[in-house]
Amino acid sequence: MGEKIRYLGCDGLGPKEITLIKSMLRLFEGKTQGRWQFSEQQPFDALLVPDGRTLGADAETEHESLFIRTALGHVHIDNPNTEERRRNKAFVLRPIRALTLLEKLNQISVMLDDEETQQALREQGWGDMRNWREQLFEWGRTGDSFMVDTTLCKFVIFPQARRFLCEKSDASARDLAAAKIRRYERIDPERATDILRTKRTESLAWLGWHTGHYGDGRLLPVFDEEKNFKLQRWPDFGSLDHEAIYVPIAGILTQRVVSLGQLRQMGNFPPEVLHRFLNAALLTGYLEFVSERSGGWLFGRRSENSSERLGMFARIRQKLGL
């Protein structure tokens, strides 16, 4: 977890709720993304206020939810119902639950970190950053290896060997997948071979899966409504982060070949969740298109040179007099 201290304030809440929130923050010490502390005065990183009330009002029961104000932009929701408020990062329902508040503060910390990183990069002239999703797919078409500088740390990517090396070996899957690529450069094949031989690397398929799973729900451009695809094998849900709804989606895709349009009609799958699963499965190599083998480079066995393979068979046949 990060060591940056974040400050949470309250306005318009009664003394009992404020005391409760202070107790929760002490309970959360060291467990949040960033260290959240209660503050009596500005500046705040986040401010809890009664939803729909004027700042300064004092009531603990009149409104069923609290709104978390930050410097981040918020998506406007017209007449949101209880479920929408429960899931929205900007709202906390009353009575306040400790784990719910912890989840919201973690979400806000990640977004604040990203916004601050983006601002720092803009100030340094790094405005054209890329994410892993498109970049991993693009690198799958080359045999080169790359030194990659991201907003989290440095990586070395070996597309042909389907491995990667990360400076922060203890970083979470979410953090690795959320890192933005600032710049990258090809590295010498001999140097790449030496790193692979001497360093402990990880599966690039693992990174590909979590890149899709923690993505923003935008499909890779290779998908379209009519192209057919299926799962080549059942995803390893025991070791990969996933959502429960991935299981019925995987069930359909292991039994039949479908197009994106057909899959959307087969189940009431939220589009964003469906898209994240498809991206993850493609980048990992679980999913393949029927007419082409896009994405399989991340997961499958190492390919052999077909001409060398045929030459070997020819020599065997010659020795046997066939």
Short mmCIF file of C-alpha atoms in Angstrom, two decimals:
data_model
loop_
_atom_site.label_atom_id
_atom_site.label_comp_id
_atom_site.label_asym_id
_atom_site.label_seq_id
_atom_site.Cartn_x
_atom_site.Cartn_y
_atom_site.Cartn_z
CA MET A 1 0.00 0.00 0.00
CA GLY A 2 1.10 3.55 -0.63
CA GLU A 3 2.46 5.78 2.15
CA LYS A 4 0.94 9.04 0.90
CA ILE A 5 -1.32 10.58 3.55
CA ARG A 6 -4.81 11.57 2.40
CA TYR A 7 -7.14 13.75 4.43
CA LEU A 8 -10.89 13.17 4.84
CA GLY A 9 -13.14 15.90 6.18
CA CYS A 10 -16.84 16.13 7.05
CA ASP A 11 -19.35 18.96 6.67
CA GLY A 12 -22.98 18.86 7.70
CA LEU A 13 -22.67 15.64 9.70
CA GLY A 14 -23.63 15.21 13.34
CA PRO A 15 -21.12 14.52 16.11
CA LYS A 16 -22.04 10.83 16.39
CA GLU A 17 -21.30 10.15 12.72
CA ILE A 18 -18.07 12.14 12.86
CA THR A 19 -16.93 10.13 15.89
CA LEU A 20 -17.81 6.93 14.05
CA ILE A 21 -15.86 7.98 10.94
CA LYS A 22 -12.81 8.89 13.05
CA SER A 23 -12.92 5.43 14.64
CA MET A 24 -13.17 3.76 11.23
CA LEU A 25 -10.15 5.67 9.92
CA ARG A 26 -8.11 4.57 12.95
CA LEU A 27 -9.24 1.02 12.25
CA PHE A 28 -8.18 1.38 8.60
CA GLU A 29 -4.65 2.55 9.46
CA GLY A 30 -2.30 0.85 7.01
CA LYS A 31 -5.14 -0.91 5.15
CA THR A 32 -6.13 1.74 2.64
CA GLN A 33 -4.62 2.76 -0.68
CA GLY A 34 -2.81 5.69 0.87
CA ARG A 35 -3.11 6.52 4.58
CA TRP A 36 -6.40 8.29 5.24
CA GLN A 37 -6.61 10.55 8.28
CA PHE A 38 -9.45 12.69 9.59
CA SER A 39 -8.94 16.44 9.31
CA GLU A 40 -10.90 19.24 10.93
CA GLN A 41 -9.87 21.84 8.37
CA GLN A 42 -8.90 22.26 4.73
CA PRO A 43 -7.21 21.19 2.55
CA PHE A 44 -9.11 17.91 2.16
CA ASP A 45 -8.53 15.14 -0.35
CA ALA A 46 -12.17 14.12 0.12
CA LEU A 47 -15.12 15.66 1.98
CA LEU A 48 -18.17 13.76 3.24
CA VAL A 49 -21.39 15.80 3.06
CA PRO A 50 -25.09 14.89 3.25
CA ASP A 51 -26.35 14.21 -0.26
CA GLY A 52 -28.46 17.06 -1.60
CA ARG A 53 -27.96 19.33 1.41
CA THR A 54 -26.33 22.72 1.71
CA LEU A 55 -22.96 22.57 3.41
CA GLY A 56 -23.29 23.47 7.06
CA ALA A 57 -26.60 21.70 7.63
CA ASP A 58 -26.62 19.44 10.68
CA ALA A 59 -28.60 16.21 10.49
CA GLU A 60 -27.73 12.53 10.75
CA THR A 61 -30.91 10.89 9.53
CA GLU A 62 -32.66 13.16 7.05
CA HIS A 63 -30.81 11.85 3.99
CA GLU A 64 -30.10 8.18 3.36
CA SER A 65 -26.74 8.79 1.69
CA LEU A 66 -23.60 10.86 1.95
CA PHE A 67 -21.76 12.34 -1.01
CA ILE A 68 -17.97 12.23 -1.23
CA ARG A 69 -16.70 15.46 -2.73
CA THR A 70 -13.25 15.45 -4.36
CA ALA A 71 -11.39 17.44 -6.97
CA LEU A 72 -12.12 14.63 -9.42
CA GLY A 73 -14.89 14.96 -11.97
CA HIS A 74 -18.02 12.93 -11.21
CA VAL A 75 -20.50 11.37 -13.58
CA HIS A 76 -23.88 13.01 -13.08
CA ILE A 77 -26.67 10.57 -12.22
CA ASP A 78 -30.27 11.67 -12.65
CA ASN A 79 -32.45 10.35 -9.83
CA PRO A 80 -30.17 7.43 -8.98
CA ASN A 81 -31.82 4.58 -7.15
CA THR A 82 -30.44 2.87 -4.06
CA GLU A 83 -28.46 0.25 -6.00
CA GLU A 84 -26.84 2.86 -8.24
CA ARG A 85 -25.86 4.90 -5.20
CA ARG A 86 -24.46 1.83 -3.46
CA ARG A 87 -22.19 1.04 -6.41
CA ASN A 88 -21.19 4.61 -7.25
CA LYS A 89 -17.84 5.60 -5.76
CA ALA A 90 -19.18 9.07 -4.90
CA PHE A 91 -21.89 7.86 -2.49
CA VAL A 92 -21.90 6.18 0.95
CA LEU A 93 -25.25 4.90 2.21
CA ARG A 94 -26.37 5.32 5.80
CA PRO A 95 -25.78 3.70 8.21
CA ILE A 96 -22.12 3.90 7.32
CA ARG A 97 -20.42 0.50 7.09
CA ALA A 98 -16.70 0.28 7.78
CA LEU A 99 -15.87 -2.03 4.86
CA THR A 100 -17.98 0.04 2.46
CA LEU A 101 -16.18 3.23 3.45
CA LEU A 102 -12.83 1.45 3.12
CA GLU A 103 -13.75 0.32 -0.42
CA LYS A 104 -14.82 3.84 -1.45
CA LEU A 105 -11.68 5.47 -0.05
CA ASN A 106 -9.49 2.93 -1.84
CA GLN A 107 -11.27 3.65 -5.13
CA ILE A 108 -10.86 7.39 -4.65
CA SER A 109 -7.17 7.03 -3.73
CA VAL A 110 -6.45 5.10 -6.92
CA MET A 111 -8.18 7.79 -8.99
CA LEU A 112 -6.40 10.61 -7.15
CA ASP A 113 -3.05 8.88 -7.63
CA ASP A 114 -3.75 8.48 -11.34
CA GLU A 115 -4.83 12.11 -11.72
CA GLU A 116 -1.73 13.36 -9.91
CA THR A 117 0.49 11.10 -12.01
CA GLN A 118 -1.12 12.32 -15.20
CA GLN A 119 -0.61 15.92 -14.14
CA ALA A 120 3.04 15.31 -13.28
CA LEU A 121 3.60 13.63 -16.62
CA ARG A 122 1.96 16.50 -18.49
CA GLU A 123 4.26 18.91 -16.69
CA GLN A 124 7.26 16.81 -17.80
CA GLY A 125 6.03 16.72 -21.39
CA TRP A 126 4.85 13.09 -21.33
CA GLY A 127 1.36 13.48 -22.71
CA ASP A 128 1.14 10.53 -25.07
CA MET A 129 0.92 7.55 -22.72
CA ARG A 130 -0.34 4.12 -23.69
CA ASN A 131 -1.98 1.35 -21.72
CA TRP A 132 -0.97 -2.30 -21.64
CA ARG A 133 -4.03 -3.56 -23.49
CA GLU A 134 -3.32 -2.24 -26.98
CA GLN A 135 0.44 -2.39 -26.49
CA LEU A 136 0.57 -6.06 -25.53
CA PHE A 137 -1.61 -6.94 -28.49
CA GLU A 138 0.68 -4.95 -30.82
CA TRP A 139 3.85 -6.51 -29.38
CA GLY A 140 2.40 -9.96 -29.99
CA ARG A 141 3.12 -9.48 -33.69
CA THR A 142 6.87 -8.99 -33.22
CA GLY A 143 9.79 -11.04 -31.98
CA ASP A 144 11.53 -8.08 -30.35
CA SER A 145 11.96 -7.56 -26.61
CA PHE A 146 11.36 -4.21 -24.93
CA MET A 147 12.51 -2.12 -22.00
CA VAL A 148 9.37 -0.34 -20.81
CA ASP A 149 9.13 2.71 -18.54
CA THR A 150 5.71 3.04 -16.84
CA THR A 151 4.10 5.24 -14.22
CA LEU A 152 4.66 2.43 -11.69
CA CYS A 153 8.16 1.16 -12.46
CA LYS A 154 10.29 -0.31 -15.23
CA PHE A 155 9.44 -3.58 -17.01
CA VAL A 156 11.20 -5.83 -19.49
CA ILE A 157 8.80 -7.53 -21.91
CA PHE A 158 9.70 -10.68 -23.87
CA PRO A 159 6.79 -11.30 -26.30
CA GLN A 160 8.39 -14.27 -28.05
CA ALA A 161 9.15 -16.07 -24.77
CA ARG A 162 5.85 -14.84 -23.29
CA ARG A 163 7.56 -13.61 -20.13
CA PHE A 164 8.01 -10.29 -18.34
CA LEU A 165 10.21 -8.88 -15.61
CA CYS A 166 9.07 -6.14 -13.23
CA GLU A 167 11.10 -4.01 -10.82
CA LYS A 168 8.32 -4.21 -8.21
CA SER A 169 7.89 -7.93 -7.72
CA ASP A 170 5.54 -7.36 -4.77
CA ALA A 171 3.14 -5.05 -6.63
CA SER A 172 -0.48 -6.18 -6.90
CA ALA A 173 -2.04 -7.34 -10.16
CA ARG A 174 -4.30 -4.26 -10.14
CA ASP A 175 -1.34 -1.90 -9.78
CA LEU A 176 0.65 -3.60 -12.53
CA ALA A 177 -2.29 -3.59 -14.95
CA ALA A 178 -3.11 0.06 -14.19
CA ALA A 179 0.41 1.29 -14.97
CA LYS A 180 0.56 3.59 -17.99
CA ILE A 181 3.37 3.19 -20.50
CA ARG A 182 5.38 6.40 -20.81
CA ARG A 183 8.03 5.15 -23.23
CA TYR A 184 9.65 1.96 -24.43
CA GLU A 185 12.61 0.87 -26.51
CA ARG A 186 13.77 -2.34 -28.13
CA ILE A 187 16.63 -4.16 -26.46
CA ASP A 188 19.39 -6.22 -28.02
CA PRO A 189 18.44 -9.92 -28.50
CA GLU A 190 21.60 -11.09 -26.69
CA ARG A 191 20.79 -8.89 -23.72
CA ALA A 192 17.22 -10.19 -23.69
CA THR A 193 18.49 -13.78 -23.73
CA ASP A 194 20.86 -13.03 -20.85
CA ILE A 195 18.07 -11.49 -18.75
CA LEU A 196 15.81 -14.46 -19.40
CA ARG A 197 18.58 -16.84 -18.38
CA THR A 198 19.66 -15.06 -15.18
CA LYS A 199 16.50 -13.37 -13.85
CA ARG A 200 13.28 -14.77 -12.45
CA THR A 201 10.53 -13.74 -14.86
CA GLU A 202 6.73 -14.07 -14.79
CA SER A 203 4.17 -15.23 -17.32
CA LEU A 204 3.13 -12.53 -19.76
CA ALA A 205 -0.22 -14.32 -20.00
CA TRP A 206 -0.82 -13.45 -16.34
CA LEU A 207 -0.19 -9.76 -17.07
CA GLY A 208 -2.37 -9.95 -20.18
CA TRP A 209 -5.31 -11.38 -18.21
CA HIS A 210 -5.22 -8.73 -15.49
CA THR A 211 -4.74 -5.97 -18.06
CA GLY A 212 -8.08 -6.98 -19.56
CA HIS A 213 -9.77 -7.69 -16.22
CA TYR A 214 -8.87 -4.32 -14.69
CA GLY A 215 -9.38 -2.38 -17.92
CA ASP A 216 -12.00 0.24 -18.64
CA GLY A 217 -14.33 -2.01 -20.65
CA ARG A 218 -13.34 -0.81 -24.12
CA LEU A 219 -12.99 -3.75 -26.48
CA LEU A 220 -9.79 -4.30 -28.39
CA PRO A 221 -10.24 -3.13 -32.00
CA VAL A 222 -9.83 -6.67 -33.32
CA PHE A 223 -13.33 -7.56 -32.10
CA ASP A 224 -16.34 -6.84 -34.30
CA GLU A 225 -19.97 -7.95 -34.34
CA GLU A 226 -19.57 -10.72 -36.92
CA LYS A 227 -16.15 -12.28 -36.23
CA ASN A 228 -16.49 -15.75 -34.65
CA PHE A 229 -14.50 -16.89 -31.63
CA LYS A 230 -14.44 -19.46 -28.83
CA LEU A 231 -12.46 -20.39 -25.72
CA GLN A 232 -9.72 -22.95 -26.29
CA ARG A 233 -9.57 -23.89 -22.62
CA TRP A 234 -11.24 -23.06 -19.31
CA PRO A 235 -9.66 -20.03 -17.60
CA ASP A 236 -7.76 -20.69 -14.38
CA PHE A 237 -10.21 -18.83 -12.16
CA GLY A 238 -8.50 -20.30 -9.10
CA SER A 239 -5.40 -18.14 -9.58
CA LEU A 240 -6.63 -15.23 -11.73
CA ASP A 241 -8.63 -12.26 -10.43
CA HIS A 242 -12.13 -12.39 -11.89
CA GLU A 243 -15.80 -11.59 -11.44
CA ALA A 244 -18.43 -14.25 -10.78
CA ILE A 245 -20.21 -13.46 -14.06
CA TYR A 246 -17.10 -14.58 -15.98
CA VAL A 247 -18.04 -18.21 -15.22
CA PRO A 248 -21.31 -18.34 -17.24
CA ILE A 249 -19.65 -16.38 -20.06
CA ALA A 250 -16.83 -18.93 -20.14
CA GLY A 251 -19.42 -21.72 -20.08
CA ILE A 252 -20.98 -20.46 -23.32
CA LEU A 253 -17.67 -19.88 -25.05
CA THR A 254 -16.26 -23.32 -24.28
CA GLN A 255 -19.34 -25.04 -25.73
CA ARG A 256 -19.84 -23.18 -28.99
CA VAL A 257 -18.41 -20.78 -31.55
CA VAL A 258 -20.17 -17.41 -31.41
CA SER A 259 -19.86 -13.87 -32.66
CA LEU A 260 -19.91 -10.82 -30.43
CA GLY A 261 -23.46 -10.03 -31.52
CA GLN A 262 -24.65 -13.56 -30.75
CA LEU A 263 -22.96 -13.59 -27.35
CA ARG A 264 -24.68 -10.37 -26.37
CA GLN A 265 -28.05 -11.94 -27.13
CA MET A 266 -27.38 -15.13 -25.16
CA GLY A 267 -27.21 -13.57 -21.72
CA ASN A 268 -27.90 -10.36 -19.88
CA PHE A 269 -24.20 -9.61 -19.48
CA PRO A 270 -23.26 -6.01 -18.57
CA PRO A 271 -21.34 -4.74 -21.63
CA GLU A 272 -18.37 -3.42 -19.64
CA VAL A 273 -17.92 -6.72 -17.77
CA LEU A 274 -18.33 -8.76 -20.96
CA HIS A 275 -15.77 -6.64 -22.77
CA ARG A 276 -13.24 -6.93 -19.95
CA PHE A 277 -13.58 -10.71 -19.96
CA LEU A 278 -13.13 -10.91 -23.73
CA ASN A 279 -10.05 -8.65 -23.63
CA ALA A 280 -8.56 -10.69 -20.78
CA ALA A 281 -9.24 -14.01 -22.50
CA LEU A 282 -7.78 -12.80 -25.80
CA LEU A 283 -4.60 -11.32 -24.30
CA THR A 284 -4.06 -14.48 -22.27
CA GLY A 285 -4.61 -16.75 -25.23
CA TYR A 286 -7.65 -18.55 -23.81
CA LEU A 287 -9.80 -17.04 -26.57
CA GLU A 288 -9.06 -17.48 -30.25
CA PHE A 289 -10.85 -16.42 -33.41
CA VAL A 290 -11.99 -19.29 -35.56
CA SER A 291 -10.42 -17.95 -38.75
CA GLU A 292 -7.20 -16.65 -37.21
CA ARG A 293 -5.05 -17.28 -34.17
CA SER A 294 -4.91 -13.77 -32.76
CA GLY A 295 -3.61 -13.48 -29.20
CA GLY A 296 -2.50 -17.11 -28.74
CA TRP A 297 1.14 -15.98 -28.57
CA LEU A 298 0.70 -15.02 -24.92
CA PHE A 299 -0.35 -18.39 -23.61
CA GLY A 300 0.40 -21.26 -25.98
CA ARG A 301 3.50 -23.36 -26.37
CA ARG A 302 6.55 -21.89 -28.06
CA SER A 303 6.25 -22.08 -31.83
CA GLU A 304 8.87 -23.84 -33.92
CA ASN A 305 10.18 -22.87 -37.32
CA SER A 306 8.04 -24.85 -39.75
CA SER A 307 10.78 -25.15 -42.43
CA GLU A 308 13.23 -26.60 -39.88
CA ARG A 309 10.56 -29.03 -38.71
CA LEU A 310 9.86 -30.22 -42.26
CA GLY A 311 13.59 -30.56 -42.93
CA MET A 312 14.02 -32.78 -39.89
CA PHE A 313 11.22 -35.10 -41.06
CA ALA A 314 12.78 -35.26 -44.54
CA ARG A 315 16.13 -36.36 -43.09
CA ILE A 316 14.45 -39.10 -41.02
CA ARG A 317 12.59 -40.38 -44.07
CA GLN A 318 15.83 -40.41 -46.10
CA LYS A 319 17.65 -42.42 -43.41
CA LEU A 320 14.83 -44.96 -43.33
CA GLY A 321 14.76 -45.20 -47.14
CA LEU A 322 11.17 -44.00 -47.34
#
